[in-house]
Amino acid sequence: MRFKLIPLMGVLMIVAAVGLGAATVALGQGWNATGTMGGFYPGGIMGSGGPVSGHPISIDRAVDIAQQTAAGYSSRTLTVDEVMEFQNNFYASIKEQDSGIGAFELLINRASGAISPELGPNIMWNTAYGMMARGGMMGVVAQPDAAMTVSKERAASIAQNWLDRNLSGAATRPPDPFYGYYTVDFEKGGKLVGMLSVNGYGGQVWFHTWHGGFIQSRDLGK
């Protein structure tokens, strides 16, 4: 059995190395204001950074940056649905104007205005614009293989059950559908405090730990 195990271990090591390389590419790249892939942006993982000292850019400037990014995609008509300001970053939700489905999520550095794909589900679960899209990674538009098997109502229930176990007193807002997953904002005491995502096929929950405290938001959805 030993002579069979060694080649298998070699294959597994190669697969792991390829996967790590892909993750490194995804984490080391950012979008510029035209929506195309750019180089690594300083200021922390994915350009998000930590709490900003000094004077950060305004939410109006963050909205402008997000809109420029959405307008840079020629293959689909994209629009900015929402921009949120947190302690560690701005968050922007970009959706397809024709379908109303979320396309991808951005982080905008509060100090420099640098943009990059959001961590987690936006990269790993997005079947049309993320790493799971056929033909490439972020920015490559592909049709998902199948409709999500987890309904919007079921995603809300899964998210609420997770909050009940981990953040007592928090309540979900209606889930926003993306390709392959839902992102769910949640509030406590009537005020928004954070977000999580629910996988649209298996129901797994991914809590967004990188934002920091919520400051304000700008709803641009129509």
Short mmCIF file of C-alpha atoms in Angstrom, two decimals:
data_model
loop_
_atom_site.label_atom_id
_atom_site.label_comp_id
_atom_site.label_asym_id
_atom_site.label_seq_id
_atom_site.Cartn_x
_atom_site.Cartn_y
_atom_site.Cartn_z
CA MET A 1 0.00 0.00 0.00
CA ARG A 2 2.87 2.41 0.66
CA PHE A 3 3.96 2.68 -2.98
CA LYS A 4 0.35 3.66 -3.89
CA LEU A 5 0.09 6.20 -1.08
CA ILE A 6 3.13 8.25 -2.13
CA PRO A 7 1.81 9.16 -5.62
CA LEU A 8 -1.58 9.96 -4.10
CA MET A 9 0.03 12.29 -1.57
CA GLY A 10 1.92 13.94 -4.41
CA VAL A 11 -1.28 14.58 -6.32
CA LEU A 12 -2.92 16.01 -3.20
CA MET A 13 0.04 18.32 -2.63
CA ILE A 14 -0.18 19.58 -6.23
CA VAL A 15 -3.92 20.18 -5.90
CA ALA A 16 -3.37 22.03 -2.63
CA ALA A 17 -0.64 24.15 -4.18
CA VAL A 18 -2.82 25.06 -7.14
CA GLY A 19 -5.70 25.94 -4.84
CA LEU A 20 -3.44 28.07 -2.66
CA GLY A 21 -2.10 29.80 -5.74
CA ALA A 22 -5.60 30.61 -6.94
CA ALA A 23 -6.54 31.94 -3.53
CA THR A 24 -3.39 34.04 -3.43
CA VAL A 25 -4.22 35.52 -6.82
CA ALA A 26 -7.75 36.31 -5.67
CA LEU A 27 -6.60 37.87 -2.41
CA GLY A 28 -3.73 39.74 -4.01
CA GLN A 29 -5.72 41.40 -6.76
CA GLY A 30 -8.09 44.33 -6.70
CA TRP A 31 -10.35 46.11 -9.11
CA ASN A 32 -9.56 49.54 -10.39
CA ALA A 33 -12.25 52.14 -11.04
CA THR A 34 -12.97 50.76 -14.53
CA GLY A 35 -13.98 47.35 -13.23
CA THR A 36 -10.93 45.51 -14.58
CA MET A 37 -8.46 43.55 -12.52
CA GLY A 38 -5.65 45.63 -11.10
CA GLY A 39 -2.67 45.13 -8.83
CA PHE A 40 -2.57 44.62 -5.08
CA TYR A 41 -3.89 47.53 -3.07
CA PRO A 42 -2.15 48.29 0.24
CA GLY A 43 -4.03 48.79 3.44
CA GLY A 44 -4.75 45.29 4.71
CA ILE A 45 -6.23 42.10 3.30
CA MET A 46 -8.21 42.82 0.14
CA GLY A 47 -7.50 46.53 0.60
CA SER A 48 -10.00 46.74 3.45
CA GLY A 49 -7.55 47.74 6.18
CA GLY A 50 -8.47 48.26 9.82
CA PRO A 51 -10.07 51.16 11.67
CA VAL A 52 -9.01 54.40 9.97
CA SER A 53 -7.18 57.07 11.96
CA GLY A 54 -7.39 60.61 10.66
CA HIS A 55 -9.92 61.80 8.08
CA PRO A 56 -11.45 59.04 5.89
CA ILE A 57 -13.03 59.59 2.51
CA SER A 58 -16.72 60.51 2.59
CA ILE A 59 -19.55 58.12 1.84
CA ASP A 60 -20.36 60.33 -1.18
CA ARG A 61 -16.87 59.63 -2.52
CA ALA A 62 -17.33 55.90 -1.84
CA VAL A 63 -20.60 55.97 -3.79
CA ASP A 64 -18.82 57.65 -6.73
CA ILE A 65 -16.09 54.99 -6.68
CA ALA A 66 -18.62 52.16 -6.60
CA GLN A 67 -20.61 53.69 -9.46
CA GLN A 68 -17.48 54.10 -11.59
CA THR A 69 -16.66 50.45 -10.99
CA ALA A 70 -20.16 49.28 -11.95
CA ALA A 71 -20.11 51.44 -15.08
CA GLY A 72 -16.80 49.88 -16.15
CA TYR A 73 -18.43 46.56 -17.08
CA SER A 74 -19.34 46.52 -20.76
CA SER A 75 -20.63 42.93 -20.85
CA ARG A 76 -23.54 43.62 -18.47
CA THR A 77 -25.36 46.72 -17.24
CA LEU A 78 -24.55 46.93 -13.55
CA THR A 79 -25.73 49.37 -10.91
CA VAL A 80 -24.90 50.15 -7.29
CA ASP A 81 -27.60 48.88 -4.95
CA GLU A 82 -26.19 50.02 -1.60
CA VAL A 83 -23.09 51.48 0.01
CA MET A 84 -22.41 51.00 3.73
CA GLU A 85 -19.74 52.61 5.87
CA PHE A 86 -18.15 50.51 8.61
CA GLN A 87 -15.18 51.18 10.87
CA ASN A 88 -12.84 49.11 8.72
CA ASN A 89 -14.14 49.75 5.20
CA PHE A 90 -16.93 50.81 2.91
CA TYR A 91 -19.04 47.98 1.52
CA ALA A 92 -20.80 48.24 -1.85
CA SER A 93 -23.36 45.87 -3.33
CA ILE A 94 -23.37 45.78 -7.14
CA LYS A 95 -26.33 44.22 -8.97
CA GLU A 96 -27.40 43.50 -12.53
CA GLN A 97 -29.86 46.12 -13.67
CA ASP A 98 -31.85 43.81 -15.94
CA SER A 99 -32.22 40.80 -13.64
CA GLY A 100 -32.08 42.57 -10.28
CA ILE A 101 -29.73 39.83 -9.01
CA GLY A 102 -26.61 40.80 -7.09
CA ALA A 103 -23.50 40.59 -9.25
CA PHE A 104 -20.72 41.06 -6.69
CA GLU A 105 -19.72 42.88 -3.51
CA LEU A 106 -16.88 45.37 -3.09
CA LEU A 107 -14.76 46.70 -0.26
CA ILE A 108 -13.53 50.28 -0.49
CA ASN A 109 -10.61 51.40 1.64
CA ARG A 110 -11.78 54.26 3.89
CA ALA A 111 -8.39 55.97 3.79
CA SER A 112 -7.32 55.63 0.16
CA GLY A 113 -10.49 54.76 -1.77
CA ALA A 114 -8.84 51.62 -3.21
CA ILE A 115 -11.37 48.96 -4.19
CA SER A 116 -11.22 45.18 -4.10
CA PRO A 117 -13.55 42.16 -4.15
CA GLU A 118 -15.12 41.45 -0.78
CA LEU A 119 -13.85 38.46 1.15
CA GLY A 120 -15.60 35.15 1.61
CA PRO A 121 -18.79 34.23 -0.30
CA ASN A 122 -18.30 36.94 -2.93
CA ILE A 123 -15.15 35.12 -4.04
CA MET A 124 -15.79 31.51 -3.08
CA TRP A 125 -19.55 31.07 -3.63
CA ASN A 126 -20.30 33.47 -6.50
CA THR A 127 -21.11 31.23 -9.49
CA ALA A 128 -21.24 34.02 -12.08
CA TYR A 129 -18.60 36.59 -11.08
CA GLY A 130 -16.41 34.79 -8.51
CA MET A 131 -13.79 32.05 -8.47
CA MET A 132 -16.52 29.48 -9.14
CA ALA A 133 -17.51 31.09 -12.46
CA ARG A 134 -16.61 29.00 -15.48
CA GLY A 135 -13.65 30.38 -17.39
CA GLY A 136 -11.96 32.43 -14.72
CA MET A 137 -12.17 34.44 -11.56
CA MET A 138 -13.54 37.85 -10.57
CA GLY A 139 -14.95 39.93 -13.40
CA VAL A 140 -15.73 36.96 -15.68
CA VAL A 141 -19.46 36.69 -16.33
CA ALA A 142 -20.82 33.16 -16.67
CA GLN A 143 -24.25 31.66 -16.25
CA PRO A 144 -24.60 29.57 -13.07
CA ASP A 145 -25.09 25.87 -13.64
CA ALA A 146 -28.39 25.60 -11.78
CA ALA A 147 -30.91 27.68 -9.89
CA MET A 148 -30.31 27.87 -6.16
CA THR A 149 -32.09 25.17 -4.21
CA VAL A 150 -32.31 27.26 -1.03
CA SER A 151 -35.19 29.73 -1.34
CA LYS A 152 -35.05 33.32 -0.15
CA GLU A 153 -37.43 32.45 2.70
CA ARG A 154 -35.33 29.45 3.70
CA ALA A 155 -32.17 31.56 3.63
CA ALA A 156 -33.81 34.07 5.99
CA SER A 157 -34.77 31.26 8.35
CA ILE A 158 -31.26 29.77 8.30
CA ALA A 159 -29.74 33.19 8.98
CA GLN A 160 -32.12 33.87 11.86
CA ASN A 161 -31.43 30.47 13.42
CA TRP A 162 -27.71 31.20 13.24
CA LEU A 163 -28.20 34.60 14.89
CA ASP A 164 -30.37 33.09 17.62
CA ARG A 165 -27.51 30.75 18.51
CA ASN A 166 -24.66 33.22 18.15
CA LEU A 167 -25.97 36.77 18.58
CA SER A 168 -29.05 36.80 20.77
CA GLY A 169 -31.47 39.62 20.06
CA ALA A 170 -30.36 40.19 16.46
CA ALA A 171 -32.93 40.00 13.66
CA THR A 172 -32.46 39.51 9.93
CA ARG A 173 -33.52 41.88 7.19
CA PRO A 174 -34.73 40.42 3.85
CA PRO A 175 -31.92 38.49 2.08
CA ASP A 176 -30.34 39.92 -1.07
CA PRO A 177 -29.84 37.22 -3.74
CA PHE A 178 -26.51 36.85 -5.53
CA TYR A 179 -25.42 34.08 -7.88
CA GLY A 180 -24.91 31.08 -5.61
CA TYR A 181 -25.71 32.70 -2.28
CA TYR A 182 -27.65 35.31 -0.33
CA THR A 183 -26.25 38.16 1.73
CA VAL A 184 -28.34 39.04 4.78
CA ASP A 185 -28.07 42.27 6.77
CA PHE A 186 -29.09 42.00 10.41
CA GLU A 187 -30.03 44.49 13.08
CA LYS A 188 -30.20 44.72 16.83
CA GLY A 189 -32.37 47.18 18.70
CA GLY A 190 -33.68 48.44 15.38
CA LYS A 191 -30.20 49.40 14.12
CA LEU A 192 -28.13 47.60 11.49
CA VAL A 193 -25.08 45.97 13.05
CA GLY A 194 -23.66 43.55 10.48
CA MET A 195 -24.20 40.97 7.76
CA LEU A 196 -23.77 37.32 6.93
CA SER A 197 -24.21 35.16 3.85
CA VAL A 198 -26.08 31.90 3.25
CA ASN A 199 -25.03 29.42 0.57
CA GLY A 200 -27.81 28.99 -2.00
CA TYR A 201 -27.26 25.26 -2.39
CA GLY A 202 -26.12 23.86 0.95
CA GLY A 203 -27.35 26.50 3.41
CA GLN A 204 -23.94 27.10 5.00
CA VAL A 205 -23.56 30.40 6.87
CA TRP A 206 -20.58 32.72 6.46
CA PHE A 207 -20.44 35.57 8.99
CA HIS A 208 -18.78 38.77 7.70
CA THR A 209 -16.19 39.43 10.40
CA TRP A 210 -14.08 42.02 8.57
CA HIS A 211 -16.25 45.14 8.59
CA GLY A 212 -16.09 46.42 12.15
CA GLY A 213 -18.84 48.58 13.62
CA PHE A 214 -21.57 49.97 11.36
CA ILE A 215 -21.60 53.76 10.83
CA GLN A 216 -24.08 54.66 8.07
CA SER A 217 -25.50 53.51 4.75
CA ARG A 218 -26.72 54.89 1.44
CA ASP A 219 -29.53 52.96 -0.32
CA LEU A 220 -29.33 53.46 -4.09
CA GLY A 221 -31.63 50.63 -5.16
CA LYS A 222 -34.54 51.39 -7.44
#
